[in-house]
Amino acid sequence: AAKEAGRGCYRVYDAALHEVHEQKRDLEAALHEAIEGDQFVLHFQPKVCSHTRAIVGREALIRWNRPGRGMVYPDTFIPVAEQSLLINDIGRWTIRAACEAAVKWDATETVAVNLSARQFLDPDLVADVRDVLRETGLNPARLELEITETALILNKQLAATILMELKALGIKIALDDFGTGYSSMSYVQSFPFDRLKIDRSFVAAMNGDRKSRAIVEAIISLAHSLDIPVVAEGVETEEQASLLRSLLCEELQGFLIARPEPFTSPDQAEPKSDKAHAALSAA
Ligand code: C2E
Ligand code: MG
Ligand code: MG
Ligand code: MG
């Protein structure tokens, strides 16, 4: 009887596993359609100077407008796309769409694009970025690619070569989610980062917890001793903002400042003043 019950369990397990595989296959198929059908959109989240709160740049964050399902966030589909070559198509689309948006906004503001590890190691990446810069006419100094340690871990030598080639295009490189990886310290000194982003988990815990605050301080002083400016992610309160400012963190990003939003270029936006004017003349 025990044997019977055991077999039953296996059957349930098989069914569950089968379900998971099916779901993954469906998601991959849907992602293919998403690329073909232009279902991705970019939202942009500003990054501001910690002292003046002036916007210095915007980070592009991908969303999937999935038919019948509403807005889908990257944490649910980027990992699946990463397991196939889909991520390279999505990545190419993202870089182009971000640069096309950036040429329409203030020329002092940078645009940041997230790269997953597989995209970073795509042999076509450097040529793709070069093409997009040429075709959109974006000043390379305004483009910043955000990578995480995961992209650097696999092959340090190859990663260094890719970073040098990207930097030779005149673009900037930021190390994202700093402090959550394995050997952050050695990476900061061996790779040419233009900016370091403190992971939001430290920022969230900073005001209540002495240890998190100590880590934030250590990250900022490490970066500054190497002449690298620091961005704090996930800033949600004025207390966090003022503490970060007092610790000389250069830039802030987070819901306190602004949430990620679709970008409307000035020529697409409602001409508000004209409308008000028309309303006045009609009266
Ligand atoms: P990330 O690059 O570290 O981006 C920051 C994430 O934190 C974003 O989530 C953003 O909406 C969220 N966030 C910003 N401020 C706050 C805050 O004050 N509080 C809280 N709780 N959250 C905040 P999102 O847009 O869901 O993106 C998640 C991750 O997905 C990103 O983390 C990035 O690693 C990845 N990702 C986003 N867009 C792309 C893309 O185009 N390509 C690739 N490869 N990855 C992307
Ligand atoms: Mg990022
Ligand atoms: Mg981050
Ligand atoms: Mg993150």
GROMACS .gro file of C-alpha atoms and ligand atoms in nm:
model
  332
    1ALA     CA    1   0.000   0.000   0.000
    2ALA     CA    2   0.289   0.232   0.085
    3LYS     CA    3   0.433   0.160  -0.256
    4GLU     CA    4   0.103   0.256  -0.417
    5ALA     CA    5   0.089   0.585  -0.227
    6GLY     CA    6   0.452   0.657  -0.323
    7ARG     CA    7   0.376   0.612  -0.687
    8GLY     CA    8   0.083   0.850  -0.648
    9CYS     CA    9   0.318   1.113  -0.508
   10TYR     CA   10   0.553   1.080  -0.802
   11ARG     CA   11   0.260   1.128  -1.035
   12VAL     CA   12   0.162   1.451  -0.858
   13TYR     CA   13   0.523   1.568  -0.869
   14ASP     CA   14   0.554   1.487  -1.239
   15ALA     CA   15   0.238   1.679  -1.312
   16ALA     CA   16   0.365   1.982  -1.119
   17LEU     CA   17   0.700   1.974  -1.296
   18HIS     CA   18   0.529   1.934  -1.629
   19GLU     CA   19   0.315   2.238  -1.547
   20VAL     CA   20   0.625   2.449  -1.470
   21HIS     CA   21   0.786   2.351  -1.802
   22GLU     CA   22   0.466   2.428  -1.991
   23GLN     CA   23   0.442   2.769  -1.830
   24LYS     CA   24   0.801   2.849  -1.919
   25ARG     CA   25   0.744   2.741  -2.280
   26ASP     CA   26   0.431   2.955  -2.302
   27LEU     CA   27   0.617   3.253  -2.158
   28GLU     CA   28   0.900   3.211  -2.409
   29ALA     CA   29   0.654   3.193  -2.697
   30ALA     CA   30   0.474   3.501  -2.566
   31LEU     CA   31   0.808   3.686  -2.540
   32HIS     CA   32   0.880   3.605  -2.906
   33GLU     CA   33   0.545   3.759  -2.996
   34ALA     CA   34   0.622   4.055  -2.774
   35ILE     CA   35   0.936   4.132  -2.974
   36GLU     CA   36   0.760   4.088  -3.309
   37GLY     CA   37   0.453   4.278  -3.194
   38ASP     CA   38   0.626   4.575  -3.033
   39GLN     CA   39   0.474   4.508  -2.689
   40PHE     CA   40   0.765   4.640  -2.482
   41VAL     CA   41   0.771   4.990  -2.341
   42LEU     CA   42   1.032   5.186  -2.150
   43HIS     CA   43   0.962   5.384  -1.837
   44PHE     CA   44   1.221   5.632  -1.718
   45GLN     CA   45   1.318   5.710  -1.361
   46PRO     CA   46   1.509   6.033  -1.293
   47LYS     CA   47   1.836   6.049  -1.105
   48VAL     CA   48   1.898   6.380  -0.926
   49CYS     CA   49   2.182   6.574  -0.766
   50SER     CA   50   2.160   6.513  -0.389
   51HIS     CA   51   2.212   6.885  -0.318
   52THR     CA   52   2.007   7.069  -0.579
   53ARG     CA   53   1.765   6.790  -0.677
   54ALA     CA   54   1.825   6.887  -1.038
   55ILE     CA   55   1.777   6.599  -1.282
   56VAL     CA   56   2.110   6.467  -1.406
   57GLY     CA   57   1.985   6.162  -1.594
   58ARG     CA   58   1.714   5.902  -1.637
   59GLU     CA   59   1.726   5.524  -1.613
   60ALA     CA   60   1.531   5.321  -1.869
   61LEU     CA   61   1.329   5.039  -1.710
   62ILE     CA   62   1.157   4.793  -1.940
   63ARG     CA   63   0.792   4.690  -1.906
   64TRP     CA   64   0.590   4.445  -2.110
   65ASN     CA   65   0.244   4.551  -2.211
   66ARG     CA   66   0.116   4.195  -2.240
   67PRO     CA   67  -0.219   4.169  -2.422
   68GLY     CA   68  -0.493   4.072  -2.180
   69ARG     CA   69  -0.254   4.068  -1.883
   70GLY     CA   70  -0.166   4.432  -1.826
   71MET     CA   71   0.178   4.565  -1.741
   72VAL     CA   72   0.437   4.296  -1.668
   73TYR     CA   73   0.754   4.393  -1.474
   74PRO     CA   74   1.108   4.289  -1.570
   75ASP     CA   75   1.176   4.065  -1.269
   76THR     CA   76   0.918   3.820  -1.405
   77PHE     CA   77   1.036   3.796  -1.767
   78ILE     CA   78   1.402   3.907  -1.786
   79PRO     CA   79   1.524   3.590  -1.606
   80VAL     CA   80   1.332   3.372  -1.857
   81ALA     CA   81   1.459   3.576  -2.151
   82GLU     CA   82   1.811   3.540  -2.008
   83GLN     CA   83   1.792   3.163  -2.046
   84SER     CA   84   1.751   3.193  -2.421
   85LEU     CA   85   1.880   3.422  -2.692
   86LEU     CA   86   1.564   3.632  -2.651
   87ILE     CA   87   1.751   3.858  -2.412
   88ASN     CA   88   1.978   3.976  -2.693
   89ASP     CA   89   1.682   4.088  -2.906
   90ILE     CA   90   1.517   4.255  -2.607
   91GLY     CA   91   1.845   4.422  -2.518
   92ARG     CA   92   1.900   4.558  -2.868
   93TRP     CA   93   1.547   4.699  -2.869
   94THR     CA   94   1.600   4.860  -2.527
   95ILE     CA   95   1.927   5.032  -2.614
   96ARG     CA   96   1.781   5.173  -2.935
   97ALA     CA   97   1.452   5.286  -2.776
   98ALA     CA   98   1.638   5.450  -2.485
   99CYS     CA   99   1.872   5.642  -2.717
  100GLU     CA  100   1.583   5.748  -2.942
  101ALA     CA  101   1.406   5.891  -2.637
  102ALA     CA  102   1.718   6.062  -2.501
  103VAL     CA  103   1.785   6.265  -2.817
  104LYS     CA  104   1.446   6.429  -2.760
  105TRP     CA  105   1.514   6.549  -2.406
  106ASP     CA  106   1.748   6.798  -2.241
  107ALA     CA  107   2.100   6.750  -2.378
  108THR     CA  108   2.253   6.775  -2.029
  109GLU     CA  109   2.072   6.463  -1.909
  110THR     CA  110   2.216   6.113  -1.944
  111VAL     CA  111   2.023   5.795  -2.021
  112ALA     CA  112   2.103   5.473  -1.835
  113VAL     CA  113   2.028   5.127  -1.976
  114ASN     CA  114   2.043   4.802  -1.775
  115LEU     CA  115   2.230   4.510  -1.928
  116SER     CA  116   2.195   4.154  -1.809
  117ALA     CA  117   2.502   3.930  -1.795
  118ARG     CA  118   2.425   3.746  -2.116
  119GLN     CA  119   2.370   4.068  -2.308
  120PHE     CA  120   2.698   4.205  -2.180
  121LEU     CA  121   2.878   3.897  -2.313
  122ASP     CA  122   2.697   3.906  -2.651
  123PRO     CA  123   2.978   3.933  -2.911
  124ASP     CA  124   2.762   4.181  -3.110
  125LEU     CA  125   2.710   4.424  -2.820
  126VAL     CA  126   2.985   4.674  -2.897
  127ALA     CA  127   2.898   4.696  -3.267
  128ASP     CA  128   2.527   4.727  -3.184
  129VAL     CA  129   2.588   5.015  -2.944
  130ARG     CA  130   2.813   5.185  -3.199
  131ASP     CA  131   2.541   5.153  -3.468
  132VAL     CA  132   2.267   5.287  -3.241
  133LEU     CA  133   2.480   5.588  -3.143
  134ARG     CA  134   2.553   5.664  -3.506
  135GLU     CA  135   2.194   5.616  -3.622
  136THR     CA  136   2.031   5.817  -3.342
  137GLY     CA  137   2.302   6.083  -3.326
  138LEU     CA  138   2.309   6.062  -2.944
  139ASN     CA  139   2.625   6.204  -2.787
  140PRO     CA  140   2.801   5.888  -2.656
  141ALA     CA  141   2.886   6.065  -2.329
  142ARG     CA  142   2.512   6.074  -2.254
  143LEU     CA  143   2.473   5.695  -2.263
  144GLU     CA  144   2.545   5.495  -1.949
  145LEU     CA  145   2.523   5.116  -1.936
  146GLU     CA  146   2.441   4.962  -1.597
  147ILE     CA  147   2.590   4.621  -1.531
  148THR     CA  148   2.605   4.400  -1.223
  149GLU     CA  149   2.889   4.187  -1.093
  150THR     CA  150   2.724   3.878  -1.239
  151ALA     CA  151   2.830   4.004  -1.582
  152LEU     CA  152   3.195   4.024  -1.471
  153ILE     CA  153   3.229   3.705  -1.268
  154LEU     CA  154   3.233   3.445  -1.547
  155ASN     CA  155   3.537   3.569  -1.731
  156LYS     CA  156   3.724   3.867  -1.587
  157GLN     CA  157   3.961   3.894  -1.883
  158LEU     CA  158   3.682   3.898  -2.142
  159ALA     CA  159   3.477   4.138  -1.929
  160ALA     CA  160   3.773   4.380  -1.909
  161THR     CA  161   3.813   4.371  -2.287
  162ILE     CA  162   3.442   4.439  -2.347
  163LEU     CA  163   3.444   4.727  -2.098
  164MET     CA  164   3.746   4.884  -2.268
  165GLU     CA  165   3.580   4.858  -2.609
  166LEU     CA  166   3.260   5.015  -2.474
  167LYS     CA  167   3.454   5.294  -2.306
  168ALA     CA  168   3.639   5.356  -2.632
  169LEU     CA  169   3.300   5.447  -2.784
  170GLY     CA  170   3.285   5.731  -2.532
  171ILE     CA  171   3.000   5.590  -2.323
  172LYS     CA  172   2.983   5.552  -1.943
  173ILE     CA  173   2.961   5.237  -1.731
  174ALA     CA  174   2.787   5.207  -1.394
  175LEU     CA  175   2.809   4.917  -1.148
  176ASP     CA  176   2.450   4.845  -1.039
  177ASP     CA  177   2.324   4.691  -0.713
  178PHE     CA  178   2.662   4.745  -0.549
  179GLY     CA  179   2.726   4.556  -0.228
  180THR     CA  180   2.501   4.259  -0.300
  181GLY     CA  181   2.753   4.055  -0.502
  182TYR     CA  182   3.049   3.840  -0.414
  183SER     CA  183   3.368   4.034  -0.441
  184SER     CA  184   3.264   4.393  -0.495
  185MET     CA  185   3.586   4.544  -0.361
  186SER     CA  186   3.822   4.386  -0.612
  187TYR     CA  187   3.585   4.465  -0.900
  188VAL     CA  188   3.576   4.832  -0.819
  189GLN     CA  189   3.952   4.861  -0.841
  190SER     CA  190   4.006   4.644  -1.148
  191PHE     CA  191   3.732   4.781  -1.378
  192PRO     CA  192   3.690   5.137  -1.507
  193PHE     CA  193   3.349   5.231  -1.361
  194ASP     CA  194   3.217   5.583  -1.403
  195ARG     CA  195   2.953   5.545  -1.134
  196LEU     CA  196   2.860   5.313  -0.853
  197LYS     CA  197   2.501   5.247  -0.748
  198ILE     CA  198   2.442   5.148  -0.385
  199ASP     CA  199   2.183   4.873  -0.370
  200ARG     CA  200   1.846   4.976  -0.240
  201SER     CA  201   1.853   4.715   0.040
  202PHE     CA  202   2.124   4.914   0.223
  203VAL     CA  203   1.945   5.244   0.168
  204ALA     CA  204   1.620   5.098   0.302
  205ALA     CA  205   1.784   4.978   0.624
  206MET     CA  206   2.026   5.269   0.669
  207ASN     CA  207   1.834   5.499   0.905
  208GLY     CA  208   1.726   5.238   1.158
  209ASP     CA  209   2.026   5.008   1.153
  210ARG     CA  210   2.382   5.110   1.247
  211LYS     CA  211   2.537   4.826   1.046
  212SER     CA  212   2.364   4.917   0.720
  213ARG     CA  213   2.461   5.277   0.773
  214ALA     CA  214   2.822   5.170   0.824
  215ILE     CA  215   2.811   4.976   0.495
  216VAL     CA  216   2.670   5.276   0.309
  217GLU     CA  217   2.944   5.497   0.455
  218ALA     CA  218   3.212   5.243   0.362
  219ILE     CA  219   3.083   5.214   0.005
  220ILE     CA  220   3.078   5.590  -0.040
  221SER     CA  221   3.427   5.640   0.099
  222LEU     CA  222   3.566   5.350  -0.106
  223ALA     CA  223   3.416   5.496  -0.424
  224HIS     CA  224   3.538   5.846  -0.344
  225SER     CA  225   3.889   5.730  -0.272
  226LEU     CA  226   3.887   5.594  -0.628
  227ASP     CA  227   3.726   5.915  -0.763
  228ILE     CA  228   3.402   5.740  -0.855
  229PRO     CA  229   3.074   5.923  -0.788
  230VAL     CA  230   2.795   5.735  -0.607
  231VAL     CA  231   2.423   5.701  -0.671
  232ALA     CA  232   2.185   5.576  -0.402
  233GLU     CA  233   1.895   5.367  -0.531
  234GLY     CA  234   1.556   5.325  -0.372
  235VAL     CA  235   1.549   5.651  -0.176
  236GLU     CA  236   1.199   5.669  -0.028
  237THR     CA  237   1.221   5.916   0.262
  238GLU     CA  238   1.358   6.263   0.334
  239GLU     CA  239   1.553   6.111   0.626
  240GLN     CA  240   1.738   5.882   0.384
  241ALA     CA  241   1.797   6.168   0.142
  242SER     CA  242   1.942   6.399   0.406
  243LEU     CA  243   2.163   6.130   0.557
  244LEU     CA  244   2.295   6.041   0.209
  245ARG     CA  245   2.360   6.405   0.135
  246SER     CA  246   2.552   6.443   0.459
  247LEU     CA  247   2.758   6.137   0.363
  248LEU     CA  248   2.843   6.317   0.035
  249CYS     CA  249   2.657   6.074  -0.189
  250GLU     CA  250   2.637   6.264  -0.518
  251GLU     CA  251   2.310   6.141  -0.667
  252LEU     CA  252   1.975   6.007  -0.553
  253GLN     CA  253   1.716   5.792  -0.721
  254GLY     CA  254   1.394   5.657  -0.574
  255PHE     CA  255   1.022   5.697  -0.521
  256LEU     CA  256   1.083   6.004  -0.300
  257ILE     CA  257   1.210   6.187  -0.608
  258ALA     CA  258   1.000   6.022  -0.879
  259ARG     CA  259   0.863   5.687  -0.989
  260PRO     CA  260   0.950   5.542  -1.329
  261GLU     CA  261   0.716   5.692  -1.589
  262PRO     CA  262   0.666   5.679  -1.964
  263PHE     CA  263   0.849   5.959  -2.138
  264THR     CA  264   0.648   6.189  -2.361
  265SER     CA  265   0.857   6.400  -2.590
  266PRO     CA  266   0.770   6.772  -2.592
  267ASP     CA  267   0.632   6.749  -2.949
  268GLN     CA  268   0.397   6.466  -2.844
  269ALA     CA  269   0.288   6.627  -2.520
  270GLU     CA  270  -0.035   6.825  -2.488
  271PRO     CA  271   0.044   7.189  -2.558
  272LYS     CA  272  -0.097   7.298  -2.222
  273SER     CA  273  -0.030   7.668  -2.250
  274ASP     CA  274  -0.184   7.683  -2.598
  275LYS     CA  275  -0.492   7.506  -2.470
  276ALA     CA  276  -0.528   7.748  -2.182
  277HIS     CA  277  -0.482   8.030  -2.430
  278ALA     CA  278  -0.750   7.888  -2.663
  279ALA     CA  279  -0.988   7.851  -2.369
  280LEU     CA  280  -0.926   8.213  -2.273
  281SER     CA  281  -0.980   8.347  -2.626
  282ALA     CA  282  -1.300   8.144  -2.658
  283ALA     CA  283  -1.438   8.295  -2.339
  284C2E     P1  284   1.755   4.798  -1.112
  284C2E     O1  285   1.830   4.834  -1.235
  284C2E     O2  286   1.831   4.791  -0.986
  284C2E     O3  287   1.636   4.903  -1.106
  284C2E     C1  288   1.580   4.954  -0.988
  284C2E     C2  289   1.445   4.891  -0.958
  284C2E     O4  290   1.397   4.946  -0.835
  284C2E     C3  291   1.335   4.923  -1.061
  284C2E     O5  292   1.245   4.811  -1.062
  284C2E     C4  293   1.268   5.046  -1.001
  284C2E     O6  294   1.134   5.064  -1.045
  284C2E     C5  295   1.273   5.011  -0.855
  284C2E     N1  296   1.273   5.130  -0.769
  284C2E     C6  297   1.318   5.255  -0.796
  284C2E     N2  298   1.305   5.337  -0.691
  284C2E     C7  299   1.250   5.264  -0.593
  284C2E     C8  300   1.210   5.294  -0.457
  284C2E     O7  301   1.225   5.406  -0.407
  284C2E     N3  302   1.156   5.191  -0.385
  284C2E     C9  303   1.139   5.066  -0.437
  284C2E     N4  304   1.084   4.973  -0.360
  284C2E     N5  305   1.175   5.035  -0.564
  284C2E    C10  306   1.230   5.133  -0.640
  284C2E     P2  307   1.196   4.744  -1.199
  284C2E     O8  308   1.168   4.850  -1.299
  284C2E     O9  309   1.089   4.646  -1.165
  284C2E    O10  310   1.326   4.668  -1.248
  284C2E    C11  311   1.381   4.560  -1.176
  284C2E    C12  312   1.512   4.516  -1.235
  284C2E    O11  313   1.493   4.461  -1.366
  284C2E    C13  314   1.613   4.628  -1.252
  284C2E    O12  315   1.680   4.655  -1.131
  284C2E    C14  316   1.705   4.570  -1.358
  284C2E    O13  317   1.800   4.484  -1.300
  284C2E    C15  318   1.608   4.488  -1.442
  284C2E     N6  319   1.575   4.562  -1.565
  284C2E    C16  320   1.490   4.666  -1.580
  284C2E     N7  321   1.486   4.708  -1.709
  284C2E    C17  322   1.573   4.628  -1.777
  284C2E    C18  323   1.616   4.621  -1.916
  284C2E    O14  324   1.576   4.699  -2.003
  284C2E     N8  325   1.706   4.522  -1.946
  284C2E    C19  326   1.754   4.437  -1.852
  284C2E     N9  327   1.843   4.343  -1.892
  284C2E    N10  328   1.718   4.441  -1.724
  284C2E    C20  329   1.628   4.536  -1.685
  285MG      MG  330   1.968   4.970  -1.284
  286MG      MG  331   1.988   4.860  -0.905
  287MG      MG  332   1.825   4.562  -0.900
   0.00000   0.00000   0.00000
